[in-house]
Amino acid sequence: MGDTFRSTAETDVQYVKGVGEARAALLHKAGIETVEDLLTYIPRRYLDRSTIMKISQVSEGEDVTVVGRIVKIKKIPRPHQRLIITIYDKTGILDGVWFNQVDYFQKVFKEDQEVAFSGKIGFYRGWQIVHPDFDIIEESKEQLHTGQIIPLYPSGQELRSRGLSSRGFRRIIYNALDKYGDAVSENLPEMLLNLYRLRERPEAIRKIHFPEKMSDIHESLRRLKYEELFYLEILMALRHFQHRSPVKGITMKTSGETIRKVLNKVTYELTGAQRRVLREIYDDLRSGHPMNRLLQGDVGSGKTVVALISALIAIENSYQVALMAPTEILAEQHYLNIRELLSGTGIEPRILTGSLKSQTKKELHSALKEGDLSLVIGTHALVQEAVEFRKLGLVIIDEQHRFGVLQRGELIAKGWNPHVLVMTATPIPRTMAMTLYGDLDTSVIDEMPPGRKTVITAWRTEKKLPEVYKFIREKIKAGEQAYIVYPLVEESEKMDLKAATESFEFLRNHIFKDFNLALLHGRMKSSDKETAMQQFKKGEIQILVSTSVIEVGVDVPQSTIMLIEHAERFGLSQLHQLRGRVGRGSKKSYCILITPEDINETARQRMKMIEKTTDGFVIAEEDLRLRGSGEFFGTRQHGLPDLKYSDLVEDRKIIETARQDAFAIIEKDPQLRLPENQKIRDYFKIKYQEKYQLIQIS
Ligand code: ADP
Ligand code: MG
């Protein structure tokens, strides 16, 4: 069985009839390399002939699909450039109209082709649909296209130009099924197929492409989604049980003395929630099993001190601790805070980032290897090969959502079953949390330190900047401090950096020339960053102008204003994080979002959302709704496999079921050695083991 699966997975798509070398190259580029990839390239949607509307029956404003032959292709030149494709379906005529990419679309269509147009009916000298969703469905000779339900495949401009429109895909997939359809093998145990009455894989794959009735689509998809999510959860379950089951962890105890010393230095009492999660962490540390825990808490809930106390326990037991942060600035921030809190305890933390001089790095590496250094704070520089620990006992990862799961694994691999604490401020819906962090136990800080004031949030357009600046000047004269943030996205980094730098110069030389300003961005030397942060903390600098590097973690209680330029370019969760930088002291704080006048509707919705709510969970849900789960989570970024059929939000019921099943199987058979699990083992190895080498099934 395993072998037959291998055959579709190992056969290059080039050998499918009708593909050949040139098309194969294009398909490879689109991620379709093997026959298996092609067979699992599923339709984007379907056209059901029985629900196609006759043109004579359409009415204005209705959303419809019509199918007809192209009778005229007409390009209207500038200045009112547009392309009009007229179709006829024996009952009437209708125009498809394009205002954009006219030349491109002109080449897409040919007279006499049969096409489907979908969209809202309008009326302008006749029925029309502007920018219809369209498909070329021609050629009725071949029986594979005469069915009631026509599958439509996603296909970009390049694929189309090679004859791989929906129609082209239908043809090659038909050929692939013809020759390799019987080689598609089952990858789920029969028990599960029976339990959920799932279709067998070969049938599901066949019918997802060539359904006879609408229920074929639904049933085939249900099966493929279950399969996909089941294997995702098998991956999570393997991780989960391999972390804990056979291995003995380090048992740690504390007398509480160092902790008391440090707690005496902070001016506040721990909140009930902080105390509760510390107890949960301590229970793990002394349990004899490696801790594997996620600490969730909204921005400003006080995760750092919890992390520090956990670190102290490990150090008291003569183990080393590594704290990894996603950016240099955040690492520096942690370093400065923690160094101060630890003064007088005899524990000297050090910082390790990529931008250190190589001599310093070498010193640090050797100190870690010799065990002379008990607490190291750093960036992903910590997971580099050269870094070795003598006795790594606790790994703390801050703002986990910024790291891939793999990086987490790399750091863990540097110790002998060290305890692991990962922290995140991004609140995420439950099912997603389960999937992303499904291998972790969870602790939540669900209570803010007392006395926090709600940050007043206001959205203003650029026109209002003079008033906003005036407001900021008044606040600064009264002894408060401000952040001004500019967007910086990777794709346009150079331009963004230039814009931020220019604005900084302008603000410093004109608007705020009687105050002290500093610029902070990721490209600066580490020592310059540290100086800027220090000066801002001490109040020597009143306005910190920065790119989004301060998004996470930075903590300066006396700053009360967060001004965000081009707020429309930030995601909701990012804006929420930025806002979390203020409102940490006793004074009233403000978050001001600046956008151009003419932003689009979703951007408007985002601004209004941030204005009216401060609840991180509500914001995360909304972010998800506006952006879709794909973009929100970019599964790849998290080191999870891409999902072909399923959606982490829509399919949450299936996820839950698949998860229970997968966990039950792995709990009973952590190495997948039982004969009844042979199929799972074979498929998992082929599909995932290469990518997830940290997971061992021998
Ligand atoms: P985050 O959870 O976002 O990492 P931090 O750990 O940076 O939050 O804490 C935010 C601020 O709250 C810091 O200034 C910290 O000193 C302060 N803080 C933490 N715990 C408490 C508490 N129990 N009472 C008052 N202030 C606290
Ligand atoms: Mg933090």
XYZ file of C-alpha atoms and ligand atoms in Angstrom:
726
model
C 0.000 0.000 0.000
C 2.730 2.390 0.990
C 4.383 1.709 -2.311
C 1.392 2.565 -4.388
C 1.114 5.889 -2.635
C 4.729 6.475 -3.392
C 4.048 5.969 -7.041
C 1.788 9.006 -7.441
C 3.918 11.033 -5.076
C 7.077 10.118 -6.884
C 5.933 10.371 -10.456
C 6.755 13.692 -12.047
C 3.741 15.503 -13.416
C 5.590 15.694 -16.712
C 4.591 12.107 -17.506
C 0.898 12.853 -17.494
C -0.512 12.817 -21.004
C -0.917 16.362 -22.264
C 1.642 17.896 -19.926
C 5.098 17.562 -21.406
C 8.218 19.488 -20.516
C 7.173 23.076 -21.048
C 3.932 22.794 -19.111
C 5.636 20.691 -16.459
C 8.091 23.506 -15.832
C 5.231 25.926 -15.295
C 3.365 23.510 -13.091
C 6.469 22.963 -10.999
C 6.691 26.679 -10.518
C 3.122 26.672 -9.272
C 4.045 23.984 -6.736
C 2.600 21.073 -8.712
C 5.533 18.737 -9.084
C 4.160 15.241 -8.888
C 1.076 13.387 -10.022
C -0.039 13.428 -6.402
C 0.230 17.221 -6.379
C -1.824 17.419 -9.538
C -4.522 15.110 -8.254
C -4.788 17.110 -5.065
C -4.981 20.419 -6.914
C -8.650 20.806 -6.287
C -11.234 23.010 -7.999
C -11.700 26.539 -6.754
C -15.417 26.283 -7.370
C -17.953 24.478 -9.494
C -20.458 25.498 -12.055
C -23.720 23.647 -11.737
C -25.420 23.686 -15.106
C -28.800 23.251 -13.499
C -28.470 26.606 -11.722
C -27.215 28.611 -14.684
C -29.474 31.544 -15.453
C -30.845 32.234 -18.914
C -29.933 35.733 -20.082
C -33.580 36.393 -20.917
C -34.425 35.877 -17.257
C -31.845 38.056 -15.500
C -32.780 41.225 -13.692
C -30.771 44.190 -12.487
C -28.850 43.853 -9.243
C -29.074 40.071 -9.163
C -25.999 37.894 -8.605
C -25.969 35.257 -11.326
C -23.944 32.925 -13.485
C -24.678 32.894 -17.208
C -23.077 30.793 -19.910
C -22.881 31.702 -23.574
C -20.764 31.904 -26.711
C -18.632 34.949 -27.394
C -20.119 36.793 -30.340
C -18.144 40.023 -30.157
C -14.906 41.324 -28.635
C -14.612 45.089 -28.622
C -11.954 47.374 -27.211
C -12.922 51.000 -26.592
C -9.799 53.200 -26.686
C -8.692 55.797 -24.157
C -9.712 57.964 -22.414
C -12.643 55.706 -21.568
C -10.693 52.573 -22.220
C -12.537 49.334 -21.666
C -13.016 45.868 -23.061
C -16.464 44.545 -23.888
C -17.014 40.831 -24.401
C -20.493 40.095 -25.659
C -21.942 36.630 -25.181
C -25.095 35.000 -26.552
C -26.904 32.045 -24.962
C -29.766 31.585 -27.430
C -32.112 33.565 -25.157
C -30.322 36.898 -25.154
C -27.031 38.796 -25.129
C -24.968 40.188 -22.273
C -21.707 42.148 -21.994
C -18.798 41.384 -19.750
C -16.923 44.664 -19.185
C -13.321 45.222 -18.062
C -11.811 48.591 -17.248
C -8.465 47.264 -16.097
C -5.842 45.120 -17.820
C -7.739 45.528 -21.057
C -4.924 44.272 -23.270
C -4.396 41.215 -21.182
C -8.048 40.213 -21.135
C -8.366 40.888 -24.812
C -5.895 38.070 -25.366
C -7.631 35.741 -22.942
C -10.859 35.528 -24.954
C -11.558 34.381 -28.494
C -14.696 34.634 -30.544
C -16.938 31.595 -30.452
C -15.604 30.355 -27.138
C -18.109 29.199 -24.587
C -17.653 31.111 -21.353
C -19.319 31.522 -17.981
C -19.673 34.960 -16.415
C -20.607 35.390 -12.780
C -21.367 38.615 -10.976
C -23.916 41.309 -10.378
C -26.174 42.247 -13.283
C -26.068 45.878 -14.328
C -27.725 47.723 -17.150
C -25.988 50.068 -19.604
C -27.298 49.891 -23.174
C -28.134 46.271 -22.348
C -27.362 43.731 -19.650
C -23.827 43.742 -18.401
C -21.579 42.419 -15.663
C -18.585 44.557 -14.765
C -15.397 42.576 -14.064
C -17.219 39.259 -13.973
C -15.694 36.207 -12.424
C -15.241 34.203 -15.585
C -14.285 30.816 -16.914
C -13.707 29.447 -20.346
C -15.625 26.211 -20.482
C -15.662 25.409 -24.142
C -15.328 22.143 -26.018
C -18.304 19.877 -25.689
C -16.988 17.037 -27.795
C -15.179 15.334 -25.002
C -17.432 13.517 -22.615
C -15.459 14.702 -19.607
C -16.944 18.124 -20.030
C -20.532 17.313 -20.611
C -21.418 16.660 -16.987
C -23.893 18.813 -15.120
C -21.234 20.088 -12.760
C -18.160 21.724 -14.181
C -15.086 22.071 -11.953
C -13.247 25.387 -12.221
C -9.595 25.488 -11.269
C -7.491 28.301 -9.955
C -5.041 29.271 -12.661
C -2.958 32.384 -13.038
C -2.015 34.373 -16.078
C 1.085 32.338 -16.854
C -0.612 28.964 -16.635
C -3.422 30.197 -18.819
C -1.065 31.382 -21.488
C 0.154 27.773 -21.700
C -3.331 26.441 -22.182
C -3.801 25.634 -18.528
C -7.049 27.422 -17.922
C -9.784 25.544 -16.087
C -10.388 23.634 -19.246
C -6.730 22.695 -19.617
C -6.593 21.487 -16.037
C -9.715 19.410 -16.500
C -8.076 17.692 -19.396
C -4.766 16.831 -17.766
C -6.391 15.835 -14.503
C -8.706 13.576 -16.444
C -5.673 11.961 -18.067
C -3.872 11.677 -14.741
C -6.840 9.932 -13.170
C -7.154 7.663 -16.156
C -3.634 6.388 -15.806
C -2.845 6.797 -12.114
C -6.284 6.881 -10.500
C -5.961 3.307 -9.285
C -2.560 4.011 -7.779
C -4.074 6.547 -5.383
C -3.948 4.761 -2.089
C -5.841 5.014 1.146
C -3.954 6.756 3.944
C -6.456 6.527 6.781
C -7.090 3.459 8.915
C -10.292 1.649 8.097
C -11.525 2.178 11.619
C -11.691 5.939 11.061
C -13.262 5.593 7.628
C -16.013 3.494 9.133
C -16.447 5.623 12.204
C -17.112 8.802 10.249
C -18.424 7.162 7.091
C -15.677 8.793 5.094
C -15.191 8.103 1.429
C -12.174 6.142 0.397
C -9.361 8.264 -0.901
C -9.359 7.153 -4.562
C -13.061 7.823 -4.809
C -12.827 11.162 -3.024
C -10.054 12.323 -5.325
C -11.931 11.226 -8.420
C -15.197 12.813 -7.413
C -13.720 16.073 -6.234
C -12.656 16.612 -9.841
C -15.557 15.000 -11.641
C -18.595 15.073 -9.390
C -21.842 13.598 -10.593
C -23.948 15.450 -8.082
C -23.391 18.303 -5.646
C -23.231 15.917 -2.677
C -20.168 14.307 -4.260
C -18.282 17.531 -3.751
C -19.340 17.906 -0.173
C -18.567 14.306 0.749
C -15.222 14.244 -1.025
C -14.157 17.468 0.603
C -15.240 16.259 4.020
C -12.988 13.270 3.612
C -9.995 15.222 2.312
C -10.295 17.827 5.041
C -10.451 15.213 7.733
C -7.394 13.477 6.321
C -5.439 16.700 6.129
C -6.319 17.848 9.622
C -5.804 14.376 11.045
C -2.211 14.352 9.817
C -1.622 17.873 11.047
C -2.780 16.733 14.473
C -0.669 13.582 14.259
C 2.273 15.926 13.833
C 1.173 17.918 16.875
C 0.530 14.787 18.904
C 3.938 13.334 18.114
C 5.518 16.546 19.258
C 3.407 16.638 22.361
C 4.105 13.117 23.529
C 7.720 13.026 22.486
C 8.360 16.043 24.624
C 7.007 14.437 27.694
C 6.564 10.734 27.614
C 9.697 8.697 27.883
C 11.968 11.473 29.015
C 12.854 12.448 32.469
C 13.089 16.160 32.987
C 15.164 18.158 35.367
C 13.682 18.437 38.837
C 14.055 21.937 40.255
C 13.374 23.222 43.746
C 13.479 26.678 45.252
C 13.987 28.093 48.687
C 12.344 31.271 47.488
C 15.194 33.434 48.730
C 16.409 35.015 45.486
C 12.836 35.437 44.366
C 12.029 37.388 47.508
C 15.089 39.570 46.987
C 13.967 40.458 43.495
C 10.338 40.945 44.424
C 11.416 43.332 47.162
C 12.888 45.550 44.493
C 9.790 45.953 42.405
C 7.358 48.510 43.621
C 4.257 46.450 42.987
C 2.565 43.297 44.210
C 2.106 40.445 41.789
C -1.442 40.138 40.544
C -3.490 37.062 41.395
C -3.122 35.870 37.824
C 0.652 36.248 37.906
C 0.811 34.249 41.131
C -1.423 31.546 39.698
C 0.658 31.031 36.563
C 3.848 31.033 38.629
C 2.427 28.194 40.661
C 1.609 26.303 37.458
C 5.131 26.851 36.202
C 6.702 25.813 39.483
C 4.617 22.647 39.526
C 6.086 21.790 36.123
C 9.639 22.634 37.151
C 9.595 20.276 40.085
C 7.544 17.530 38.439
C 10.455 15.620 36.985
C 9.053 16.032 33.458
C 10.153 18.726 31.052
C 7.868 21.735 31.152
C 6.337 22.599 27.818
C 4.130 25.551 28.539
C 2.577 28.483 26.709
C 2.085 31.653 28.732
C -0.585 33.835 27.199
C -1.339 37.329 28.428
C -2.403 40.511 26.702
C 0.051 43.322 26.115
C 1.117 44.793 29.433
C -0.211 41.988 31.614
C 3.226 41.474 33.144
C 4.738 38.404 31.566
C 8.352 39.546 31.967
C 8.464 39.299 35.734
C 6.919 35.831 35.541
C 9.632 34.789 33.123
C 12.315 36.255 35.371
C 11.113 34.422 38.452
C 11.042 31.166 36.497
C 14.600 31.874 35.396
C 15.686 32.467 38.980
C 14.424 29.053 40.011
C 16.475 27.391 37.283
C 19.571 29.383 38.185
C 19.160 28.572 41.862
C 19.334 24.913 40.786
C 22.620 25.583 38.957
C 21.135 25.460 35.478
C 21.549 27.918 32.625
C 18.664 29.903 31.204
C 18.214 31.271 27.671
C 15.640 33.943 26.948
C 15.001 34.453 23.245
C 13.222 37.504 21.838
C 12.212 38.162 18.222
C 14.045 41.471 17.734
C 17.271 43.011 18.958
C 15.419 45.913 20.450
C 13.229 43.673 22.513
C 16.188 41.586 23.591
C 17.967 44.750 24.691
C 14.905 45.949 26.513
C 14.616 42.684 28.421
C 18.301 42.759 29.113
C 18.208 46.256 30.599
C 15.140 45.568 32.724
C 16.362 42.254 33.975
C 19.866 43.446 34.686
C 18.426 46.161 36.872
C 16.108 43.800 38.705
C 18.970 41.412 39.322
C 21.471 43.924 40.625
C 22.652 42.888 44.050
C 21.743 39.240 43.527
C 25.096 38.293 42.072
C 23.483 37.123 38.853
C 24.867 38.937 35.822
C 22.870 38.475 32.619
C 24.522 38.929 29.228
C 23.055 39.757 25.863
C 23.762 37.824 22.669
C 22.611 39.215 19.323
C 23.778 38.975 15.743
C 25.253 42.455 15.673
C 27.821 41.914 18.425
C 31.501 42.051 17.538
C 32.757 38.587 16.736
C 35.263 38.771 19.597
C 32.460 39.409 22.090
C 30.428 36.637 20.558
C 33.302 34.228 20.975
C 33.667 35.177 24.615
C 29.981 34.617 25.181
C 30.032 31.303 23.382
C 32.839 30.055 25.533
C 31.235 31.340 28.738
C 28.057 29.446 27.851
C 29.965 26.325 27.027
C 31.997 26.475 30.229
C 28.900 27.201 32.275
C 30.239 30.548 33.524
C 27.155 32.367 32.363
C 23.818 31.506 33.897
C 21.425 33.846 32.114
C 21.684 34.790 28.467
C 19.185 37.018 26.717
C 19.224 37.262 22.952
C 17.724 36.951 19.524
C 17.743 34.008 17.147
C 21.537 34.350 17.357
C 21.028 32.013 20.304
C 20.053 29.124 18.063
C 23.135 29.283 15.905
C 25.287 26.235 15.668
C 28.266 27.730 17.429
C 26.223 28.227 20.582
C 26.591 25.428 23.092
C 25.412 25.302 26.663
C 26.975 23.421 29.498
C 23.749 22.901 31.406
C 20.774 24.483 29.739
C 17.824 23.919 32.022
C 15.209 26.451 30.936
C 14.379 28.010 27.596
C 12.096 31.027 27.532
C 10.779 32.302 24.227
C 9.104 35.689 24.175
C 6.486 36.675 21.621
C 6.405 33.172 20.223
C 4.136 34.146 17.340
C 7.127 35.757 15.698
C 9.074 32.539 15.542
C 8.563 29.384 13.603
C 7.926 26.204 15.497
C 11.207 24.944 14.124
C 13.269 27.673 15.733
C 11.702 26.778 19.017
C 12.877 23.226 18.445
C 16.398 24.304 17.620
C 16.888 26.090 20.893
C 15.370 23.230 22.842
C 17.759 20.843 21.128
C 20.657 22.642 22.799
C 19.736 21.309 26.211
C 19.007 17.913 27.622
C 15.216 18.012 27.802
C 15.202 21.536 29.188
C 12.053 23.117 30.520
C 10.377 25.354 27.973
C 8.226 28.402 28.523
C 6.907 30.287 25.508
C 5.129 33.587 25.910
C 2.767 35.334 23.559
C 0.664 38.459 23.696
C -1.287 37.798 20.553
C -4.625 36.527 21.659
C -5.839 33.929 19.248
C -9.093 32.079 18.897
C -9.183 28.811 20.755
C -9.102 26.301 17.913
C -6.257 28.103 16.290
C -4.331 28.229 19.517
C -4.893 24.516 19.836
C -3.488 23.865 16.420
C -0.555 26.230 16.569
C 0.458 25.516 20.114
C -1.308 22.199 20.359
C 1.714 20.504 21.834
C 1.889 22.920 24.765
C 0.138 23.242 28.096
C -1.350 26.660 28.574
C -1.319 29.281 31.306
C -3.172 32.552 30.941
C -2.629 35.869 32.688
C -6.173 37.133 32.451
C -5.858 40.110 34.746
C -4.145 43.431 34.213
C -2.035 45.056 36.935
C -4.206 47.422 38.953
C -4.483 51.092 38.084
C -4.151 50.675 34.335
C -6.035 53.372 32.496
C -7.797 52.746 29.235
C -5.845 54.328 26.429
C -7.870 56.938 24.572
C -7.720 56.099 20.891
C -8.445 58.571 18.112
C -8.269 58.232 14.347
C -7.365 61.416 12.455
C -6.505 62.147 8.851
C -3.211 63.759 7.839
C -4.894 67.135 7.516
C -5.238 67.223 11.276
C -1.535 66.707 11.951
C -0.844 70.329 12.961
C -3.426 70.078 15.747
C -2.106 66.707 16.791
C 1.446 68.033 16.993
C 0.234 70.938 19.080
C -1.421 68.514 21.475
C 1.760 66.488 21.762
C 3.799 69.615 22.460
C 1.530 70.497 25.367
C 1.820 67.042 26.860
C 5.573 67.043 26.584
C 5.798 70.434 28.204
C 3.897 68.859 31.073
C 6.645 66.268 31.434
C 5.208 63.372 29.435
C 6.818 61.411 26.594
C 5.735 60.233 23.158
C 6.365 57.592 20.550
C 5.948 58.393 16.882
C 5.864 55.290 14.715
C 6.301 54.868 10.970
C 5.458 51.703 9.088
C 8.239 49.588 7.746
C 7.449 46.607 5.625
C 10.026 44.312 4.194
C 9.072 44.714 0.564
C 9.511 48.459 0.606
C 12.030 48.644 3.390
C 14.411 51.104 1.762
C 11.711 53.590 0.879
C 10.050 53.237 4.244
C 13.292 53.801 6.070
C 13.958 56.889 3.986
C 10.492 58.243 4.729
C 10.924 57.624 8.442
C 14.360 59.247 8.491
C 13.168 62.287 6.580
C 10.189 62.743 8.818
C 12.425 62.443 11.819
C 14.669 65.226 10.528
C 11.658 67.377 9.823
C 10.156 66.843 13.266
C 13.458 67.429 14.994
C 14.340 70.585 13.100
C 10.918 72.151 12.920
C 7.887 70.880 14.799
C 9.642 69.752 17.962
C 12.896 71.679 17.709
C 12.846 72.688 21.353
C 12.650 69.062 22.538
C 14.996 66.091 22.400
C 14.206 63.473 19.806
C 15.848 60.198 18.877
C 15.398 57.861 15.955
C 15.214 54.115 16.432
C 15.108 51.482 13.735
C 16.204 47.920 13.170
C 19.173 48.778 10.964
C 20.970 50.794 13.606
C 24.015 49.561 15.478
C 23.101 47.735 18.616
C 24.934 50.153 20.865
C 23.140 53.120 19.294
C 19.837 51.418 19.863
C 20.696 50.781 23.451
C 21.701 54.404 23.955
C 18.460 55.661 22.437
C 16.357 53.314 24.574
C 18.269 54.233 27.730
C 17.892 57.935 27.104
C 14.208 57.555 26.434
C 13.758 55.522 29.611
C 15.554 58.151 31.647
C 13.525 60.931 30.068
C 16.525 62.630 28.475
C 14.767 62.074 25.224
C 11.125 63.023 25.106
C 10.096 61.776 21.704
C 11.159 58.466 20.277
C 10.628 58.310 16.538
C 10.703 54.764 15.362
C 9.752 52.153 12.808
C 7.555 49.293 13.933
C 10.456 47.679 15.757
C 8.977 48.842 19.041
C 5.808 46.922 18.342
C 6.629 44.272 20.859
C 7.658 44.439 24.425
C 9.107 47.896 24.935
C 8.232 49.254 28.329
C 8.598 52.903 29.340
C 5.816 53.778 31.803
C 6.098 57.569 31.618
C 5.323 57.698 27.903
C 1.703 58.579 27.339
C 1.375 59.202 23.624
C 1.557 56.765 20.747
C 1.251 58.462 17.389
C 1.062 56.050 14.477
C 1.676 57.405 10.995
C 0.121 55.563 8.060
C -1.860 53.467 10.474
C -3.713 51.976 7.508
C -0.605 50.010 6.661
C -0.601 48.128 9.950
C -2.627 45.060 10.824
C -5.130 45.213 13.667
C -3.088 43.103 16.025
C -0.017 45.192 15.305
C -1.916 48.373 16.117
C -3.126 46.819 19.336
C 0.434 45.893 20.273
C 1.680 49.373 19.533
C -1.077 50.908 21.614
C -0.020 48.612 24.435
C 3.240 50.588 24.725
C 1.361 53.432 26.439
C -1.086 53.464 29.328
C 1.449 51.744 31.546
C 1.831 54.536 34.060
C -0.623 56.472 36.170
C -1.315 59.241 33.641
C -3.971 59.341 30.976
C -2.611 57.974 27.701
C -3.427 58.474 24.051
C -3.074 56.494 20.872
C -3.501 58.576 17.733
C -3.889 56.869 14.375
C -3.018 58.980 11.345
C -4.107 57.969 7.840
C -4.505 59.701 4.489
C -7.951 60.993 3.590
C -8.770 58.377 0.988
C -8.191 54.967 2.497
C -10.312 52.019 1.428
C -13.285 50.553 3.210
C -11.504 47.708 5.044
C -8.863 50.112 6.288
C -11.639 52.349 7.575
C -13.203 49.414 9.368
C -9.862 48.605 10.942
C -9.407 52.136 12.233
C -12.910 52.223 13.692
C -12.377 48.860 15.302
C -9.222 49.971 17.082
C -10.905 53.201 18.141
C -13.770 51.441 19.818
C -12.284 48.345 21.421
C -9.306 47.596 23.633
C -9.989 43.893 24.087
C -7.178 41.932 22.464
C -9.355 38.884 21.862
C -12.087 40.805 20.099
C -9.449 42.489 17.977
C -7.809 39.199 17.067
C -11.129 37.687 15.985
C -11.871 40.715 13.867
C -8.390 40.667 12.371
C -9.022 37.090 11.427
C -12.343 37.942 9.845
C -10.930 40.824 7.828
C -7.807 39.077 6.676
C -8.791 35.424 6.521
C -6.965 32.739 8.401
C -4.362 32.161 5.721
C -2.837 35.560 5.976
C -3.403 35.942 9.689
C -1.438 32.881 10.367
C 0.718 32.345 7.339
C 1.029 28.715 8.396
C 4.429 28.580 6.796
C 5.692 31.281 9.065
C 4.697 29.113 11.975
C 6.440 26.099 10.617
C 3.189 24.253 10.089
C 2.394 22.442 6.879
C 0.331 24.333 4.345
C -3.295 23.381 4.214
C -4.738 22.507 0.823
C -8.330 21.759 1.655
C -9.057 23.124 5.086
C -9.405 26.422 6.825
C -8.399 26.743 10.452
C -11.423 28.860 11.223
C -14.185 27.380 9.127
C -13.303 23.789 9.803
C -12.913 24.005 13.524
C -15.359 21.151 14.166
C -13.330 18.802 12.011
C -10.121 19.998 13.671
C -11.471 19.115 17.080
C -12.484 15.628 16.018
C -9.262 14.988 14.142
C -7.301 16.191 17.100
C -8.991 13.844 19.559
C -8.448 10.929 17.223
C -4.808 11.731 16.538
C -3.946 12.300 20.181
C -5.652 9.083 21.235
C -3.655 7.125 18.679
C -0.286 8.631 19.565
C -0.864 8.415 23.279
C -1.366 4.680 22.906
C 1.334 4.176 20.283
C 3.861 7.036 20.400
C 6.181 5.473 17.840
C 3.406 4.262 15.545
C 4.606 0.701 15.805
C 1.302 -1.158 16.011
C 0.258 -2.926 12.812
C -3.079 -1.117 12.824
C -1.172 2.168 12.552
C 1.052 1.100 9.693
C -0.762 3.280 7.181
C -0.429 6.365 9.323
C 3.226 5.682 9.835
C 3.944 5.206 6.129
C 2.079 8.253 5.019
C 3.459 10.442 7.770
C 7.007 9.486 6.899
C 6.574 10.312 3.254
C 4.735 13.508 3.835
C 6.285 15.088 6.882
C 9.320 13.453 8.239
C 11.784 15.144 5.977
C 10.487 18.563 6.899
C 10.133 17.883 10.566
C 13.300 16.099 11.388
C 13.080 16.947 15.016
C 10.295 14.446 15.226
C 11.622 10.968 15.441
C 9.704 7.948 14.483
C 12.238 5.270 14.093
P 3.985 42.104 28.832
O 3.080 41.051 29.391
O 3.355 42.861 27.724
O 5.343 41.561 28.481
P 5.476 43.522 30.818
O 6.020 42.341 31.491
O 6.352 44.317 29.934
O 4.160 43.133 30.003
O 4.842 44.438 31.945
C 4.251 45.656 31.644
C 4.452 46.656 32.758
O 3.697 46.294 33.898
C 5.867 46.779 33.231
O 6.127 48.158 33.432
C 5.902 46.042 34.549
O 6.874 46.575 35.405
C 4.515 46.299 35.065
N 3.979 45.275 35.956
C 4.126 43.933 35.833
N 3.460 43.296 36.818
C 2.862 44.244 37.563
C 2.013 44.227 38.730
N 1.665 43.086 39.315
N 1.588 45.413 39.205
C 1.936 46.568 38.615
N 2.729 46.662 37.528
C 3.186 45.522 36.993
Mg 6.556 41.415 26.861
